[in-house]
Amino acid sequence: MTDRGGRHARGGLPPATSDHAGADSEQIHPGEWAGGIADEPARPPMVRLGQRWVSTLWLIPLALAGIVVAIAIAQQLRHYQWMEDFIERYPGTPASHAGVAPGLPAWLRWQHLFNIVFMMFIIRAGLQILADHPRLYLNSGSTPGSAWLRLRGPIPADRLNPNDPARQWTAKDDSVSLPKWLGIPGVRHTIGLARWWHFTFDTLWLANGLIFYVLLFTTGQWRRIVPQSWDVVPHALSTMVQYASLDFPTNDGFVSYNGLQLTAYFLTVFIFAPLAFLTGLLQAPAIAARFGFGTGPANRQVARSLHFLVLLWMVFFIAVHTVMVFSTGLIGNLNHIVFGTDTDSYWALAIYLLAMGAIATLWLLASPFTLRHPRAVQRIGRRCVGWIKALMEWFHPDATYSAKDVSPYFWANGTLPTSPDYRALAAKNWDGYRLKVGGLVEHPTEFSYADLLAMDKHEQTTAHYCIQGWSGIATWGGVQMSTLLDIVRPVPSARWVVFWSMADGSEPGTGRYYDCHKIEHMHHPLTLLAYEMNGAPLTEIHGAPLRLRNEVELGFKQVKWVESIEFVDSFAQIGNGQGGYNEDHEFFGYRMPI
Ligand SMILES: Nc1nc2c(c(=O)[nH]1)N[C@H]1C(S)=C(S)[C@@H](COP(=O)(O)O)O[C@H]1N2
Ligand SMILES: [Mo]
């Protein structure tokens, strides 16, 4: 453990409050959590059809009606001779799958089990992440009113005034909670913890998938799930009619799959799984800033929407897959899945039920464990995936956009400084403001607002990616950090740069908002101390007089209302030692290039 005793005032600021209270204070108590935001349960998803919002619950009766109609049509079709000829010609299972030994090998059966365990956590934590910004869009600015799906009502129209801090509808205000059995951990604005689950199990799922690919292709098992001729299409159609007419085709799953199974497995393994990975990556600020995906068809909101559609497919697949296992000869199918033999042992059912019991137990423990031990979840998550995320922090950000890409509305987050000093400085147009830069530097320096304005000015139009899921594009004007570095000259032992805010964090009495950045990032031409946004002086909401831009990282690391900058060799002694206010109090990670 870190030595917590050495904590002291930093950069002329009061110390962050001590965490000497034991583990109990680290538990999540809804009501006190995240500054005491009231619960706001998610509503069932609604989709926008033109101007109207329609509840997706309508899909349930629609699907039931659709099934009934499909059965009626299929049964009618079976009365026609041409259909019976067609089915005789294409009975369902393409003949081209020779060369694979019957039965599923042990590695495949184990991977199948791991897959569902990993996916259960990925899906549940993914929904929790969605609930933190419960709207899906296609435009890079996440423009209010332009969503196509949402889990809550419209944003109150009188809360979107970018110049009135008191009436600002922050992205945090917009978050919703999920039931604890559904989301992990269910409580409103627990995205930091949900991400540890999501990314850790993503990594395991990807590793499992990679091994699966390798073994599929080295053992020839790929032939089972890759269509090898176009006759898979008529076979799939024929299978569909047979299932729908409730006169099921013979279940040959032990030897080879029918056209419909082939198509579904192929799409899931080779199209949707890679798409999940890809659309996940496209939500990363570091990748967007490196490759210029901030706008256009690969922008974060498109990626997020597709990521959600992949989730829908996966849930649909798992549901139909399970129904089919049950309805096409359960015991035989379970023998295939559990033992890899074409037998009829009831032991397969027993083992299946045992596995399902274990999965249900894990399911029920995930949220309570997370709420009781959030620091452990953060620590374990960081051990598992922190180092992978760190790799992306090496991307060099150079993507900039043009004036026409600037978002019409830029969401806001955070609580403004409340001190009389801040008000007085604002009233005097920042006359009297001093940016203090110190710590491990050769020339500690204070800069007045006029000093900053007089320095070389840099402008950039860049994309902002909030952890909650929204994004926005703005033109920022200010002083490059590299300019400042040339003046203060950090000493070689300086490894982290702490940006201290004039504002407190969201939890009362827990001290100032701050965040730590890698010193390497300070040399990027796009790392900026901005005093302008879209050609006008920064508004209070967006961080006046000064806010940070580091385009490799997520939004919460872009400290607003910057008061001082401190160069340090380690952040272990600052705050709770996690690298920033939200890292300390909301269990975020400090490396946030994704
Ligand atoms: N001091 C301070 N800076 C902050 C925050 C905050 O709460 N306090 N919120 C962060 C978060 S979560 C985001 S997404 C961005 C939002 O910047 P914007 O309000 O200009 O959009 O500011 C970041 N900087
Ligand atoms: Mo954020």
JSON list of N, CA, C and O in Angstrom, two decimals, residues 198-233:
[
{"chain": "A", "resi": 198, "resn": "HIS", "atom": "N", "xyz": [-16.43, -4.18, -17.90]},
{"chain": "A", "resi": 198, "resn": "HIS", "atom": "CA", "xyz": [-16.57, -4.29, -19.35]},
{"chain": "A", "resi": 198, "resn": "HIS", "atom": "C", "xyz": [-15.21, -4.57, -20.00]},
{"chain": "A", "resi": 198, "resn": "HIS", "atom": "O", "xyz": [-15.05, -5.53, -20.74]},
{"chain": "A", "resi": 199, "resn": "PHE", "atom": "N", "xyz": [-14.21, -3.78, -19.67]},
{"chain": "A", "resi": 199, "resn": "PHE", "atom": "CA", "xyz": [-12.91, -3.91, -20.34]},
{"chain": "A", "resi": 199, "resn": "PHE", "atom": "C", "xyz": [-12.17, -5.18, -19.91]},
{"chain": "A", "resi": 199, "resn": "PHE", "atom": "O", "xyz": [-11.50, -5.81, -20.72]},
{"chain": "A", "resi": 200, "resn": "THR", "atom": "N", "xyz": [-12.28, -5.54, -18.63]},
{"chain": "A", "resi": 200, "resn": "THR", "atom": "CA", "xyz": [-11.59, -6.74, -18.18]},
{"chain": "A", "resi": 200, "resn": "THR", "atom": "C", "xyz": [-12.16, -7.96, -18.89]},
{"chain": "A", "resi": 200, "resn": "THR", "atom": "O", "xyz": [-11.42, -8.79, -19.42]},
{"chain": "A", "resi": 201, "resn": "PHE", "atom": "N", "xyz": [-13.49, -8.05, -18.92]},
{"chain": "A", "resi": 201, "resn": "PHE", "atom": "CA", "xyz": [-14.08, -9.23, -19.57]},
{"chain": "A", "resi": 201, "resn": "PHE", "atom": "C", "xyz": [-14.01, -9.13, -21.09]},
{"chain": "A", "resi": 201, "resn": "PHE", "atom": "O", "xyz": [-13.93, -10.16, -21.77]},
{"chain": "A", "resi": 202, "resn": "ASP", "atom": "N", "xyz": [-13.97, -7.90, -21.63]},
{"chain": "A", "resi": 202, "resn": "ASP", "atom": "CA", "xyz": [-13.68, -7.75, -23.07]},
{"chain": "A", "resi": 202, "resn": "ASP", "atom": "C", "xyz": [-12.36, -8.43, -23.40]},
{"chain": "A", "resi": 202, "resn": "ASP", "atom": "O", "xyz": [-12.24, -9.15, -24.40]},
{"chain": "A", "resi": 203, "resn": "THR", "atom": "N", "xyz": [-11.36, -8.14, -22.58]},
{"chain": "A", "resi": 203, "resn": "THR", "atom": "CA", "xyz": [-10.02, -8.67, -22.84]},
{"chain": "A", "resi": 203, "resn": "THR", "atom": "C", "xyz": [-10.03, -10.19, -22.79]},
{"chain": "A", "resi": 203, "resn": "THR", "atom": "O", "xyz": [-9.46, -10.85, -23.68]},
{"chain": "A", "resi": 204, "resn": "LEU", "atom": "N", "xyz": [-10.69, -10.73, -21.77]},
{"chain": "A", "resi": 204, "resn": "LEU", "atom": "CA", "xyz": [-10.78, -12.18, -21.67]},
{"chain": "A", "resi": 204, "resn": "LEU", "atom": "C", "xyz": [-11.56, -12.75, -22.86]},
{"chain": "A", "resi": 204, "resn": "LEU", "atom": "O", "xyz": [-11.18, -13.78, -23.44]},
{"chain": "A", "resi": 205, "resn": "TRP", "atom": "N", "xyz": [-12.63, -12.08, -23.23]},
{"chain": "A", "resi": 205, "resn": "TRP", "atom": "CA", "xyz": [-13.47, -12.54, -24.34]},
{"chain": "A", "resi": 205, "resn": "TRP", "atom": "C", "xyz": [-12.69, -12.50, -25.66]},
{"chain": "A", "resi": 205, "resn": "TRP", "atom": "O", "xyz": [-12.76, -13.43, -26.47]},
{"chain": "A", "resi": 206, "resn": "LEU", "atom": "N", "xyz": [-11.90, -11.43, -25.82]},
{"chain": "A", "resi": 206, "resn": "LEU", "atom": "CA", "xyz": [-11.10, -11.32, -27.05]},
{"chain": "A", "resi": 206, "resn": "LEU", "atom": "C", "xyz": [-10.01, -12.39, -27.08]},
{"chain": "A", "resi": 206, "resn": "LEU", "atom": "O", "xyz": [-9.76, -12.99, -28.12]},
{"chain": "A", "resi": 207, "resn": "ALA", "atom": "N", "xyz": [-9.40, -12.65, -25.93]},
{"chain": "A", "resi": 207, "resn": "ALA", "atom": "CA", "xyz": [-8.37, -13.69, -25.88]},
{"chain": "A", "resi": 207, "resn": "ALA", "atom": "C", "xyz": [-9.00, -15.04, -26.19]},
{"chain": "A", "resi": 207, "resn": "ALA", "atom": "O", "xyz": [-8.47, -15.83, -26.99]},
{"chain": "A", "resi": 208, "resn": "ASN", "atom": "N", "xyz": [-10.15, -15.28, -25.59]},
{"chain": "A", "resi": 208, "resn": "ASN", "atom": "CA", "xyz": [-10.89, -16.52, -25.85]},
{"chain": "A", "resi": 208, "resn": "ASN", "atom": "C", "xyz": [-11.22, -16.62, -27.35]},
{"chain": "A", "resi": 208, "resn": "ASN", "atom": "O", "xyz": [-11.05, -17.68, -27.96]},
{"chain": "A", "resi": 209, "resn": "GLY", "atom": "N", "xyz": [-11.65, -15.51, -27.92]},
{"chain": "A", "resi": 209, "resn": "GLY", "atom": "CA", "xyz": [-12.02, -15.49, -29.33]},
{"chain": "A", "resi": 209, "resn": "GLY", "atom": "C", "xyz": [-10.82, -15.72, -30.24]},
{"chain": "A", "resi": 209, "resn": "GLY", "atom": "O", "xyz": [-10.91, -16.42, -31.26]},
{"chain": "A", "resi": 210, "resn": "LEU", "atom": "N", "xyz": [-9.70, -15.14, -29.85]},
{"chain": "A", "resi": 210, "resn": "LEU", "atom": "CA", "xyz": [-8.48, -15.29, -30.65]},
{"chain": "A", "resi": 210, "resn": "LEU", "atom": "C", "xyz": [-8.02, -16.75, -30.66]},
{"chain": "A", "resi": 210, "resn": "LEU", "atom": "O", "xyz": [-7.70, -17.32, -31.72]},
{"chain": "A", "resi": 211, "resn": "ILE", "atom": "N", "xyz": [-8.02, -17.36, -29.48]},
{"chain": "A", "resi": 211, "resn": "ILE", "atom": "CA", "xyz": [-7.66, -18.78, -29.39]},
{"chain": "A", "resi": 211, "resn": "ILE", "atom": "C", "xyz": [-8.64, -19.61, -30.20]},
{"chain": "A", "resi": 211, "resn": "ILE", "atom": "O", "xyz": [-8.26, -20.55, -30.91]},
{"chain": "A", "resi": 212, "resn": "PHE", "atom": "N", "xyz": [-9.91, -19.24, -30.11]},
{"chain": "A", "resi": 212, "resn": "PHE", "atom": "CA", "xyz": [-10.96, -19.93, -30.86]},
{"chain": "A", "resi": 212, "resn": "PHE", "atom": "C", "xyz": [-10.68, -19.87, -32.36]},
{"chain": "A", "resi": 212, "resn": "PHE", "atom": "O", "xyz": [-10.72, -20.89, -33.06]},
{"chain": "A", "resi": 213, "resn": "TYR", "atom": "N", "xyz": [-10.35, -18.68, -32.86]},
{"chain": "A", "resi": 213, "resn": "TYR", "atom": "CA", "xyz": [-10.02, -18.53, -34.29]},
{"chain": "A", "resi": 213, "resn": "TYR", "atom": "C", "xyz": [-8.86, -19.45, -34.67]},
{"chain": "A", "resi": 213, "resn": "TYR", "atom": "O", "xyz": [-8.90, -20.16, -35.66]},
{"chain": "A", "resi": 214, "resn": "VAL", "atom": "N", "xyz": [-7.79, -19.38, -33.87]},
{"chain": "A", "resi": 214, "resn": "VAL", "atom": "CA", "xyz": [-6.59, -20.15, -34.18]},
{"chain": "A", "resi": 214, "resn": "VAL", "atom": "C", "xyz": [-6.92, -21.64, -34.23]},
{"chain": "A", "resi": 214, "resn": "VAL", "atom": "O", "xyz": [-6.58, -22.35, -35.18]},
{"chain": "A", "resi": 215, "resn": "LEU", "atom": "N", "xyz": [-7.65, -22.11, -33.20]},
{"chain": "A", "resi": 215, "resn": "LEU", "atom": "CA", "xyz": [-7.97, -23.53, -33.15]},
{"chain": "A", "resi": 215, "resn": "LEU", "atom": "C", "xyz": [-8.96, -23.92, -34.26]},
{"chain": "A", "resi": 215, "resn": "LEU", "atom": "O", "xyz": [-8.84, -25.00, -34.85]},
{"chain": "A", "resi": 216, "resn": "LEU", "atom": "N", "xyz": [-9.91, -23.05, -34.54]},
{"chain": "A", "resi": 216, "resn": "LEU", "atom": "CA", "xyz": [-10.85, -23.32, -35.64]},
{"chain": "A", "resi": 216, "resn": "LEU", "atom": "C", "xyz": [-10.09, -23.63, -36.92]},
{"chain": "A", "resi": 216, "resn": "LEU", "atom": "O", "xyz": [-10.37, -24.60, -37.62]},
{"chain": "A", "resi": 217, "resn": "PHE", "atom": "N", "xyz": [-9.11, -22.77, -37.21]},
{"chain": "A", "resi": 217, "resn": "PHE", "atom": "CA", "xyz": [-8.44, -22.90, -38.50]},
{"chain": "A", "resi": 217, "resn": "PHE", "atom": "C", "xyz": [-7.34, -23.96, -38.50]},
{"chain": "A", "resi": 217, "resn": "PHE", "atom": "O", "xyz": [-7.02, -24.51, -39.54]},
{"chain": "A", "resi": 218, "resn": "THR", "atom": "N", "xyz": [-6.76, -24.24, -37.34]},
{"chain": "A", "resi": 218, "resn": "THR", "atom": "CA", "xyz": [-5.73, -25.28, -37.34]},
{"chain": "A", "resi": 218, "resn": "THR", "atom": "C", "xyz": [-6.33, -26.68, -37.26]},
{"chain": "A", "resi": 218, "resn": "THR", "atom": "O", "xyz": [-5.68, -27.65, -37.63]},
{"chain": "A", "resi": 219, "resn": "THR", "atom": "N", "xyz": [-7.58, -26.78, -36.78]},
{"chain": "A", "resi": 219, "resn": "THR", "atom": "CA", "xyz": [-8.17, -28.12, -36.66]},
{"chain": "A", "resi": 219, "resn": "THR", "atom": "C", "xyz": [-9.14, -28.43, -37.78]},
{"chain": "A", "resi": 219, "resn": "THR", "atom": "O", "xyz": [-9.66, -29.54, -37.85]},
{"chain": "A", "resi": 220, "resn": "GLY", "atom": "N", "xyz": [-9.43, -27.45, -38.63]},
{"chain": "A", "resi": 220, "resn": "GLY", "atom": "CA", "xyz": [-10.41, -27.68, -39.70]},
{"chain": "A", "resi": 220, "resn": "GLY", "atom": "C", "xyz": [-11.84, -27.50, -39.23]},
{"chain": "A", "resi": 220, "resn": "GLY", "atom": "O", "xyz": [-12.77, -27.59, -40.04]},
{"chain": "A", "resi": 221, "resn": "GLN", "atom": "N", "xyz": [-12.03, -27.20, -37.94]},
{"chain": "A", "resi": 221, "resn": "GLN", "atom": "CA", "xyz": [-13.38, -27.00, -37.42]},
{"chain": "A", "resi": 221, "resn": "GLN", "atom": "C", "xyz": [-14.09, -25.82, -38.08]},
{"chain": "A", "resi": 221, "resn": "GLN", "atom": "O", "xyz": [-15.31, -25.71, -38.02]},
{"chain": "A", "resi": 222, "resn": "TRP", "atom": "N", "xyz": [-13.31, -24.93, -38.69]},
{"chain": "A", "resi": 222, "resn": "TRP", "atom": "CA", "xyz": [-13.93, -23.77, -39.34]},
{"chain": "A", "resi": 222, "resn": "TRP", "atom": "C", "xyz": [-14.95, -24.21, -40.39]},
{"chain": "A", "resi": 222, "resn": "TRP", "atom": "O", "xyz": [-15.91, -23.51, -40.65]},
{"chain": "A", "resi": 223, "resn": "ARG", "atom": "N", "xyz": [-14.75, -25.39, -40.95]},
{"chain": "A", "resi": 223, "resn": "ARG", "atom": "CA", "xyz": [-15.67, -25.85, -42.01]},
{"chain": "A", "resi": 223, "resn": "ARG", "atom": "C", "xyz": [-17.09, -26.00, -41.50]},
{"chain": "A", "resi": 223, "resn": "ARG", "atom": "O", "xyz": [-18.03, -25.92, -42.26]},
{"chain": "A", "resi": 224, "resn": "ARG", "atom": "N", "xyz": [-17.23, -26.21, -40.19]},
{"chain": "A", "resi": 224, "resn": "ARG", "atom": "CA", "xyz": [-18.56, -26.32, -39.61]},
{"chain": "A", "resi": 224, "resn": "ARG", "atom": "C", "xyz": [-19.36, -25.04, -39.70]},
{"chain": "A", "resi": 224, "resn": "ARG", "atom": "O", "xyz": [-20.59, -25.09, -39.77]},
{"chain": "A", "resi": 225, "resn": "ILE", "atom": "N", "xyz": [-18.67, -23.88, -39.61]},
{"chain": "A", "resi": 225, "resn": "ILE", "atom": "CA", "xyz": [-19.44, -22.62, -39.48]},
{"chain": "A", "resi": 225, "resn": "ILE", "atom": "C", "xyz": [-19.13, -21.60, -40.57]},
{"chain": "A", "resi": 225, "resn": "ILE", "atom": "O", "xyz": [-19.60, -20.48, -40.50]},
{"chain": "A", "resi": 226, "resn": "VAL", "atom": "N", "xyz": [-18.35, -22.00, -41.57]},
{"chain": "A", "resi": 226, "resn": "VAL", "atom": "CA", "xyz": [-18.11, -21.10, -42.70]},
{"chain": "A", "resi": 226, "resn": "VAL", "atom": "C", "xyz": [-18.80, -21.68, -43.93]},
{"chain": "A", "resi": 226, "resn": "VAL", "atom": "O", "xyz": [-18.45, -22.77, -44.37]},
{"chain": "A", "resi": 227, "resn": "PRO", "atom": "N", "xyz": [-19.80, -20.95, -44.46]},
{"chain": "A", "resi": 227, "resn": "PRO", "atom": "CA", "xyz": [-20.46, -21.45, -45.67]},
{"chain": "A", "resi": 227, "resn": "PRO", "atom": "C", "xyz": [-19.44, -21.57, -46.80]},
{"chain": "A", "resi": 227, "resn": "PRO", "atom": "O", "xyz": [-18.61, -20.68, -46.99]},
{"chain": "A", "resi": 228, "resn": "GLN", "atom": "N", "xyz": [-19.48, -22.70, -47.49]},
{"chain": "A", "resi": 228, "resn": "GLN", "atom": "CA", "xyz": [-18.47, -22.89, -48.54]},
{"chain": "A", "resi": 228, "resn": "GLN", "atom": "C", "xyz": [-19.05, -22.88, -49.94]},
{"chain": "A", "resi": 228, "resn": "GLN", "atom": "O", "xyz": [-18.33, -23.06, -50.91]},
{"chain": "A", "resi": 229, "resn": "SER", "atom": "N", "xyz": [-20.36, -22.70, -50.04]},
{"chain": "A", "resi": 229, "resn": "SER", "atom": "CA", "xyz": [-20.93, -22.51, -51.37]},
{"chain": "A", "resi": 229, "resn": "SER", "atom": "C", "xyz": [-22.24, -21.75, -51.18]},
{"chain": "A", "resi": 229, "resn": "SER", "atom": "O", "xyz": [-22.80, -21.71, -50.09]},
{"chain": "A", "resi": 230, "resn": "TRP", "atom": "N", "xyz": [-22.69, -21.16, -52.31]},
{"chain": "A", "resi": 230, "resn": "TRP", "atom": "CA", "xyz": [-23.90, -20.34, -52.21]},
{"chain": "A", "resi": 230, "resn": "TRP", "atom": "C", "xyz": [-25.14, -21.16, -51.92]},
{"chain": "A", "resi": 230, "resn": "TRP", "atom": "O", "xyz": [-26.18, -20.60, -51.62]},
{"chain": "A", "resi": 231, "resn": "ASP", "atom": "N", "xyz": [-25.03, -22.50, -52.02]},
{"chain": "A", "resi": 231, "resn": "ASP", "atom": "CA", "xyz": [-26.24, -23.27, -51.74]},
{"chain": "A", "resi": 231, "resn": "ASP", "atom": "C", "xyz": [-26.64, -23.19, -50.27]},
{"chain": "A", "resi": 231, "resn": "ASP", "atom": "O", "xyz": [-27.71, -23.66, -49.88]},
{"chain": "A", "resi": 232, "resn": "VAL", "atom": "N", "xyz": [-25.80, -22.53, -49.48]},
{"chain": "A", "resi": 232, "resn": "VAL", "atom": "CA", "xyz": [-26.20, -22.30, -48.09]},
{"chain": "A", "resi": 232, "resn": "VAL", "atom": "C", "xyz": [-27.46, -21.43, -48.04]},
{"chain": "A", "resi": 232, "resn": "VAL", "atom": "O", "xyz": [-28.28, -21.56, -47.14]},
{"chain": "A", "resi": 233, "resn": "VAL", "atom": "N", "xyz": [-27.64, -20.57, -49.05]},
{"chain": "A", "resi": 233, "resn": "VAL", "atom": "CA", "xyz": [-28.80, -19.66, -49.04]},
{"chain": "A", "resi": 233, "resn": "VAL", "atom": "C", "xyz": [-30.12, -20.44, -49.21]},
{"chain": "A", "resi": 233, "resn": "VAL", "atom": "O", "xyz": [-31.00, -20.33, -48.34]}
]
